[in-house]
Structures are given as C-alpha cells and as structure tokens.
Coordinates of C-alpha atoms in Angstrom, one line a residue:
X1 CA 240.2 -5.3 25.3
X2 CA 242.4 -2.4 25.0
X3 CA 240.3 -0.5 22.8
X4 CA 237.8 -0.8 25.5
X5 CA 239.9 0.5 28.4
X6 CA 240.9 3.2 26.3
X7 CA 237.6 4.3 25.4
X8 CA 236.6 3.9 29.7
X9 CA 239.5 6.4 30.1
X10 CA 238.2 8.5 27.7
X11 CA 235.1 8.9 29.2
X12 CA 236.1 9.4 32.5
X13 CA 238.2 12.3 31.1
X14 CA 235.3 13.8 29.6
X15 CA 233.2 13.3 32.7
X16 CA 235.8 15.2 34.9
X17 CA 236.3 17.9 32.0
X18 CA 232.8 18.8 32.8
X19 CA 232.4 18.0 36.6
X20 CA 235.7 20.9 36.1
X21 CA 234.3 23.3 33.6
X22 CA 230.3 23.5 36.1
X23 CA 232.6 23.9 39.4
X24 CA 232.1 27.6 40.5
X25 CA 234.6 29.9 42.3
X26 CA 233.9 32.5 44.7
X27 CA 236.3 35.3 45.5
X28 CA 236.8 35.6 49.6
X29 CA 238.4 38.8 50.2
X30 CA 236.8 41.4 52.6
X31 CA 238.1 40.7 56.5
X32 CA 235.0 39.3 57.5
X33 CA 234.6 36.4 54.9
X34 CA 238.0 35.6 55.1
X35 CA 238.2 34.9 58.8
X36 CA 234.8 33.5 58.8
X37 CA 236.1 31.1 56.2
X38 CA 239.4 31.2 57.1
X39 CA 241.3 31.6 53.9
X40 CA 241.5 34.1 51.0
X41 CA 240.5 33.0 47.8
X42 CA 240.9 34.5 44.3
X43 CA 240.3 33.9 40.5
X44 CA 242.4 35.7 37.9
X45 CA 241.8 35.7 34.8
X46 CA 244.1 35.8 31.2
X47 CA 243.3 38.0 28.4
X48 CA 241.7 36.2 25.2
X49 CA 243.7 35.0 21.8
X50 CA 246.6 32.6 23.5
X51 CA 247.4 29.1 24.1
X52 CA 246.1 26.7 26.7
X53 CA 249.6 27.1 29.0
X54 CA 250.3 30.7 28.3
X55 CA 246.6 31.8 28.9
X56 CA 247.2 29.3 32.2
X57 CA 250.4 31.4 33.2
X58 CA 248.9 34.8 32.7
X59 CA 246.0 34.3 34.7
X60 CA 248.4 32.2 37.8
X61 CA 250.4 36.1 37.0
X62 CA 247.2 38.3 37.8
X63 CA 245.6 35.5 40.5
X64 CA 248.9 36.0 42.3
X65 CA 249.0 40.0 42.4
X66 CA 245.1 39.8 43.6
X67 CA 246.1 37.5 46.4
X68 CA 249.2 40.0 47.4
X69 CA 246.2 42.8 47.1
X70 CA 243.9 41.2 49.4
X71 CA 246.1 40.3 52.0
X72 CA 247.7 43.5 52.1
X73 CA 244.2 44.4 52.9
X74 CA 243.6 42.4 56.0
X75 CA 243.7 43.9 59.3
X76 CA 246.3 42.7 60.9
X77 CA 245.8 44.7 64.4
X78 CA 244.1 48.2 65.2
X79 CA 244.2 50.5 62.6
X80 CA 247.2 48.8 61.0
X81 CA 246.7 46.5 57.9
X82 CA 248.6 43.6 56.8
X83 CA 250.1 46.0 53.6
X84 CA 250.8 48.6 56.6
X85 CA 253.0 46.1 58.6
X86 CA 255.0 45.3 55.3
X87 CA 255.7 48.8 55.0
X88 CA 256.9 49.5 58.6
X89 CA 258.7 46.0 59.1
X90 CA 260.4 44.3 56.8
X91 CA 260.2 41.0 59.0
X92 CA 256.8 41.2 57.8
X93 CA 257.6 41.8 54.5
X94 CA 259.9 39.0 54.2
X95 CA 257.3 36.8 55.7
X96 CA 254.3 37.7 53.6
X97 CA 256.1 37.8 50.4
X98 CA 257.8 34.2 51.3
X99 CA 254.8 33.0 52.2
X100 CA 252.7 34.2 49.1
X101 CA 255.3 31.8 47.5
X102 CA 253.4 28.5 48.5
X103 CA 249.9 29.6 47.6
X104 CA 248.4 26.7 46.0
X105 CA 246.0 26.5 43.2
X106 CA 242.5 25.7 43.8
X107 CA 241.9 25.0 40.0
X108 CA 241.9 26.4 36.5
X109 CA 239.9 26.7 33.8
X110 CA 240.8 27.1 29.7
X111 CA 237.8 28.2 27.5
X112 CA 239.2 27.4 23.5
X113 CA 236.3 29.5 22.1
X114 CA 237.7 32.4 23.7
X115 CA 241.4 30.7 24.3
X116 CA 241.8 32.9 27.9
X117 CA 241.8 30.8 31.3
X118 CA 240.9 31.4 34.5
X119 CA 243.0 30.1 37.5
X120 CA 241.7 30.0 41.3
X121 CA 244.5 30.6 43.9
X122 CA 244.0 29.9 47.8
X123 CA 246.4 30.8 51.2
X124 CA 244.8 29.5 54.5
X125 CA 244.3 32.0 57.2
X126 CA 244.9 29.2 59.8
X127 CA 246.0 25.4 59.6
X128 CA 249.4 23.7 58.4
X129 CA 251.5 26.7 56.0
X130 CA 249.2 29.6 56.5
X131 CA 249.3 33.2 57.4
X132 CA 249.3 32.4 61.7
X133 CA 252.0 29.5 61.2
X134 CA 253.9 32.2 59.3
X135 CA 253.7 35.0 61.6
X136 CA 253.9 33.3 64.2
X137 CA 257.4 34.2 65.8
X138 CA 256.7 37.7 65.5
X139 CA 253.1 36.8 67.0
X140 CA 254.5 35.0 70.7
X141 CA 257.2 37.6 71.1
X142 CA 254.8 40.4 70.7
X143 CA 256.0 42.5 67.5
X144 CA 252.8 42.9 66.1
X145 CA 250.9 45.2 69.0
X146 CA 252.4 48.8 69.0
X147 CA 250.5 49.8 71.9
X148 CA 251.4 47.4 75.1
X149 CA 248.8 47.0 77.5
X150 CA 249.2 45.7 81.1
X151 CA 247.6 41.9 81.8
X152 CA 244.2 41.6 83.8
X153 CA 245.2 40.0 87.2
X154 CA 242.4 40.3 89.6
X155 CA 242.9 40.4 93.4
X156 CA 240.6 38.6 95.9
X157 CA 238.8 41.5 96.7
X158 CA 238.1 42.1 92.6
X159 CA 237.0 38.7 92.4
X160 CA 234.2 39.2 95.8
X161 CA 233.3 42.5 94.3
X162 CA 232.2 41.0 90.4
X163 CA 230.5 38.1 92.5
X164 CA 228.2 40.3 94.6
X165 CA 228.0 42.7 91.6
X166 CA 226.6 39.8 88.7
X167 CA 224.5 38.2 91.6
X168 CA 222.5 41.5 92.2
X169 CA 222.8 42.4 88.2
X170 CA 220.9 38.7 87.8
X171 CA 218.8 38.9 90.9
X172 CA 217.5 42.7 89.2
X173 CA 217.5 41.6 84.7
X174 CA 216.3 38.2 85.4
X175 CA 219.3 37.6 82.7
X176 CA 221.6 34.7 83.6
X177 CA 225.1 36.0 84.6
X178 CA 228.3 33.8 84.8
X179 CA 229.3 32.5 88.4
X180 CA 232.2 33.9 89.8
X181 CA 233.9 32.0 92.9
X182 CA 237.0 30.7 93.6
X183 CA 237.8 27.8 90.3
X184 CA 237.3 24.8 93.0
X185 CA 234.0 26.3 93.9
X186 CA 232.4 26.6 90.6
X187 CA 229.2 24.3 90.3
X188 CA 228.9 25.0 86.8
X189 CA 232.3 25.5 84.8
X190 CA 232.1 27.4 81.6
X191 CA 234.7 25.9 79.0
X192 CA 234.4 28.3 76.1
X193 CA 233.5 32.4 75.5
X194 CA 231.2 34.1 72.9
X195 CA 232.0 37.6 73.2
X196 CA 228.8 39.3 71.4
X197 CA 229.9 42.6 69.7
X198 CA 226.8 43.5 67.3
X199 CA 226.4 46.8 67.8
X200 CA 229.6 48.2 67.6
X201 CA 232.0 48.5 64.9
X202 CA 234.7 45.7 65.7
X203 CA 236.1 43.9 62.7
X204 CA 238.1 40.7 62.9
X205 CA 241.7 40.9 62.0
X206 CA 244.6 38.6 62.9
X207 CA 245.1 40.2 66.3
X208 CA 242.7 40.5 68.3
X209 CA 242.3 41.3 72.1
X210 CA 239.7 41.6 74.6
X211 CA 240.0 44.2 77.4
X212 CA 238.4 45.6 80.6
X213 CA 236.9 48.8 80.5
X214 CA 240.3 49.8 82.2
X215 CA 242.7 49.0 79.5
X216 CA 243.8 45.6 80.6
X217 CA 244.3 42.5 78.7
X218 CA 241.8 39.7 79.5
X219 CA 243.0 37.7 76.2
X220 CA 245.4 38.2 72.9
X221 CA 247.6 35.9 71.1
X222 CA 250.2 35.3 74.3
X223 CA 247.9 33.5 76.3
X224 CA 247.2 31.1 73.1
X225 CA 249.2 27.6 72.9
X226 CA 251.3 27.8 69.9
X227 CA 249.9 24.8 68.1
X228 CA 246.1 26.1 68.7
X229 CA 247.1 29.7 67.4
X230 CA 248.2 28.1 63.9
X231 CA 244.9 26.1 63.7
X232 CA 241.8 28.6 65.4
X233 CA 243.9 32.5 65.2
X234 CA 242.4 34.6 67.9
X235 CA 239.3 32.5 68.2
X236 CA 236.5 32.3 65.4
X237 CA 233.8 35.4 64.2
X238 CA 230.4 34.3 62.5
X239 CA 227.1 37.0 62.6
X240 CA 224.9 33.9 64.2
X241 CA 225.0 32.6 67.9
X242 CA 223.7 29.3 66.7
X243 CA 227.0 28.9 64.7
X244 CA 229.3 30.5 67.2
X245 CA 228.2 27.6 69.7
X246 CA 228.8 24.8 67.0
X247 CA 231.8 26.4 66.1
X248 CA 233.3 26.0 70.0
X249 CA 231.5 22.4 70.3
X250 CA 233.8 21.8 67.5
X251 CA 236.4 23.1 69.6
X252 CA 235.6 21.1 72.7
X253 CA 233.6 23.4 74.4
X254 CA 230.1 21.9 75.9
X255 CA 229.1 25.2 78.0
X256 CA 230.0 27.8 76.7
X257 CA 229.4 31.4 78.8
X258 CA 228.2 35.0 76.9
X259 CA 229.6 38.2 77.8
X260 CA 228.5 41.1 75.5
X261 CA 230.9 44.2 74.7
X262 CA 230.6 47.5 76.4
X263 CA 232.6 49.0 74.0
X264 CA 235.2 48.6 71.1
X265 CA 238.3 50.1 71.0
X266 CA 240.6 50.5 67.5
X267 CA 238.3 48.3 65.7
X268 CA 239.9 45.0 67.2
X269 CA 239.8 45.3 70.9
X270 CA 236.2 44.1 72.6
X271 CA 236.0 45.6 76.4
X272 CA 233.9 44.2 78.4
X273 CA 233.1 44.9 82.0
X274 CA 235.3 44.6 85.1
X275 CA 233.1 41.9 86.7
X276 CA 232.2 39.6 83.5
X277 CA 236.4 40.1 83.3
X278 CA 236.8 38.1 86.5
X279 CA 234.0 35.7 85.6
X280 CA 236.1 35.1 82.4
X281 CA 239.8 34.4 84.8
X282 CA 237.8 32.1 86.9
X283 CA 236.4 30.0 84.5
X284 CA 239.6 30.1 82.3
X285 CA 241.4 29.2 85.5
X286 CA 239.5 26.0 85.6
X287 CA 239.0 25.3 81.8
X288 CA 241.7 26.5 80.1
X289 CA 239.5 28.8 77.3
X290 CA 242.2 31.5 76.8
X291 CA 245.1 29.0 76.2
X292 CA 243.1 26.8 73.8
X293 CA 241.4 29.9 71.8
X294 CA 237.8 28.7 72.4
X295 CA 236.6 31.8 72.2
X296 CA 234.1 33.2 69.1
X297 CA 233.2 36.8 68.3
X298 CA 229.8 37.4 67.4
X299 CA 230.1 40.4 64.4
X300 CA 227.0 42.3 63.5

C-alpha cells in the first residue's frame, strides 16, 4: 500500500514537472501592455554551469534589476517617468524601492542540461500591494502633478450653452451626442466614459487627467474614491471599443457615453470640448463615473 501511494506521488510530481517546464512567460514591459494588463512582468535568467539554488538566486538577482528597469520606465505623469520621480523625490524613491521588496515570483524554471534557471517576477499595477496602493498618499494629496490646474465647475449658463450647442451639433452630424440638462432631468443617465484618443499621441501612465480645451480639470486621481483608485488607477486603456465597454460593464457601467479628444496635452492629458465637458459633470452628477473611475481610454 505504501509503495503504491508513493509511486501516485511520484507521478503527480512528474506530471506537474512538466505542466511547469511547457508553461510560457511573457515579458510585459512597454506602458501600454502594462496598464492594459495591469502589472509588469519579467523573466531573468542565470548564466549556465551552477547548481539548481544558485542558478535560482542569480536569475531572482537579474529578474529583480529588470523589474526596477521597467518600472523606472513607466510614465508616471507628463513628461515625467517613474525613474524621473525617484530622482526628484525621494518619497518616491523610498516607496518604489520598498515596494520592489514584495514582488512576488510568478515561477521558475531549472534546465540540468544546461544547469542555468530562469525565474518569472510580477508587481501589480493595481489591486491589494501594488504600485497605486503604494503611491497612494502622495497620489490624494497631490505630489505627483507639477503643474496645478484649476477644477471644471460649470455655471448654469455653461451648462444651457453645451445643451443648445450638442443638440444643434446632433441635429447637423446625425451623430448621437450626450444629453445635457439639469441631473434630475436626464431621461437617459450615462454611468461610465470612453474617452476615444486614437489619433493622437496620448500614452497611459499612472496619472492621468482629462481637460477642457481651457485648461481645466474634468477628472484626475482626486476625484477617485481611495479604495477604487488601488483597484482600476485612472480608469482602464485597451485599442478596441468592444473591450473598453466590457471592461466598464465589469465595472458597473450599463450605458456608457463616448466623447472623443480634441487634443492631447503632455502625452497624458485628453481635452475634450467645453460642451461634452458639461455633459460629462451632469452625468457624473447623477452616476457617480469620476468618483468610481469608470472611465476607459481608447489608445490608437
């Protein structure tokens, strides 16, 4: 009976040897994959000629220093990357560093022919212990934006003006064009925001904002609920409006509304107009979408 057991455990060891040793990694390093995926992912390797744990311990060493690399690498806001902000703050520093600490290990593999390993390494861009829950003092008391910009805060008269402004824009297009009223008014609420900016050069980073076309902020990471900033960032970013709709059902959202960009401004800033501005306060007046980050970049 023993004998028997043993030789079931054996083969279950083999069987997961080799389930292991056919898993593939992929690296996820440039911005885009990594928000899209939300984490960045890397595989170091050990040189040939050493032991099972020393060949593992190199390559953890090298899988390590590619993970500082390509974090460094990631926008954090404008021009500035993460490797930027470590240079000018050393809150950041200390943060990045401590948090490069808990990466965890995906999986490794040892090749005997060759005796070198390779070892996969992981940090979450979002969720429980990643980048946002790390940053995310210096996120709500607004260290990480250089250049202040005041809020959007329509007036009444703003608000008549983008309602007779979409109205005639739809009446001339045939395009549909979010309602703007009063939030009680609204027959049909919107409850998330695809902000479509193919075309221009805007690249996801871990601030982002959206703007009017006069330099005032529609959304950025105050208006985001602590809890939902650790678990969506600044919203999501996929190349495919079938996905970016998923993505915010996901998130809640059964009607989502579609503004498209007029213009991009330090890579990470969408603008958009004055009047599909005050569609997006009306609606988030009613629905919340700011606060609860259910809002999705489209990327080109």
């Amino acid at each position: 009976m023993m004998k028997k057991r043993l030789m079931i455990v054996g083969l279950c060891i083999g069987l997961i040897g080799t389930a292991w040793a056919q898993e593939e990694w992929k690296p996820v390093t440039d911005s885009a994959s990594v928000f899209q995926e939300g984490y960045v992912q890397v595989i170091g390797m050990s040189e040939e000629g050493q032991s099972r744990y020393k060949a593992k311990r190199a390559a953890q060493v090298v899988a390590q220093r590619d993970l500082l690399e390509a974090l460094q690498g990631l926008t954090l806001t404008g021009a500035t990357s993460v490797g930027d902000g470590m240079l000018e703050s050393d809150e950041i520093k200390t943060s990045v560093e401590g948090f490069l600490k808990g990466a965890m290990m995906c999986g490794w593999k040892y090749y005997p022919d060759q005796r070198y390993a390779e070892v996969c390494m992981r940090v979450n861009i979002r969720g429980r212990g990643s980048v946002y829950e790390t940053l995310l003092p210096l996120v709500q008391e607004d260290r990480l934006i250089k250049e202040k910009k005041p809020a959007y805060a329509p007036t009444p008269q703003d608000i008549t003006e983008a309602k007779t402004n979409l109205e005639a824009k739809a009446a001339e297009t045939g395009e549909p064009k979010p309602e703007v009223a009063p939030p009680t008014e609204l027959k049909n609420p919107h409850d998330g925001l695809i902000v479509d900016a193919r075309g221009f050069q805007f690249r996801p980073a871990l601030v982002n904002r959206i703007l009017t076309e006069k330099e005032q902020v529609v959304f950025d990471p105050s208006k985001i609920l602590s809890n939902v900033l650790v678990e969506r960032g600044c919203g999501g970013f996929t190349t495919d409006d079938g996905k970016a709709k998923a993505l915010l059902e996901n998130w809640g959202s059964k009607n989502p509304m579609l503004i498209r960009c007029v213009d991009v401004a330090n890579y990470t800033e969408a603008k958009i107009s004055q009047d599909d501005a005050a569609a997006v306060f009306v609606h988030d007046q009613k629905s919340n979408i700011l606060a609860q980050a259910r809002v999705v970049f489209l990327l080109q």
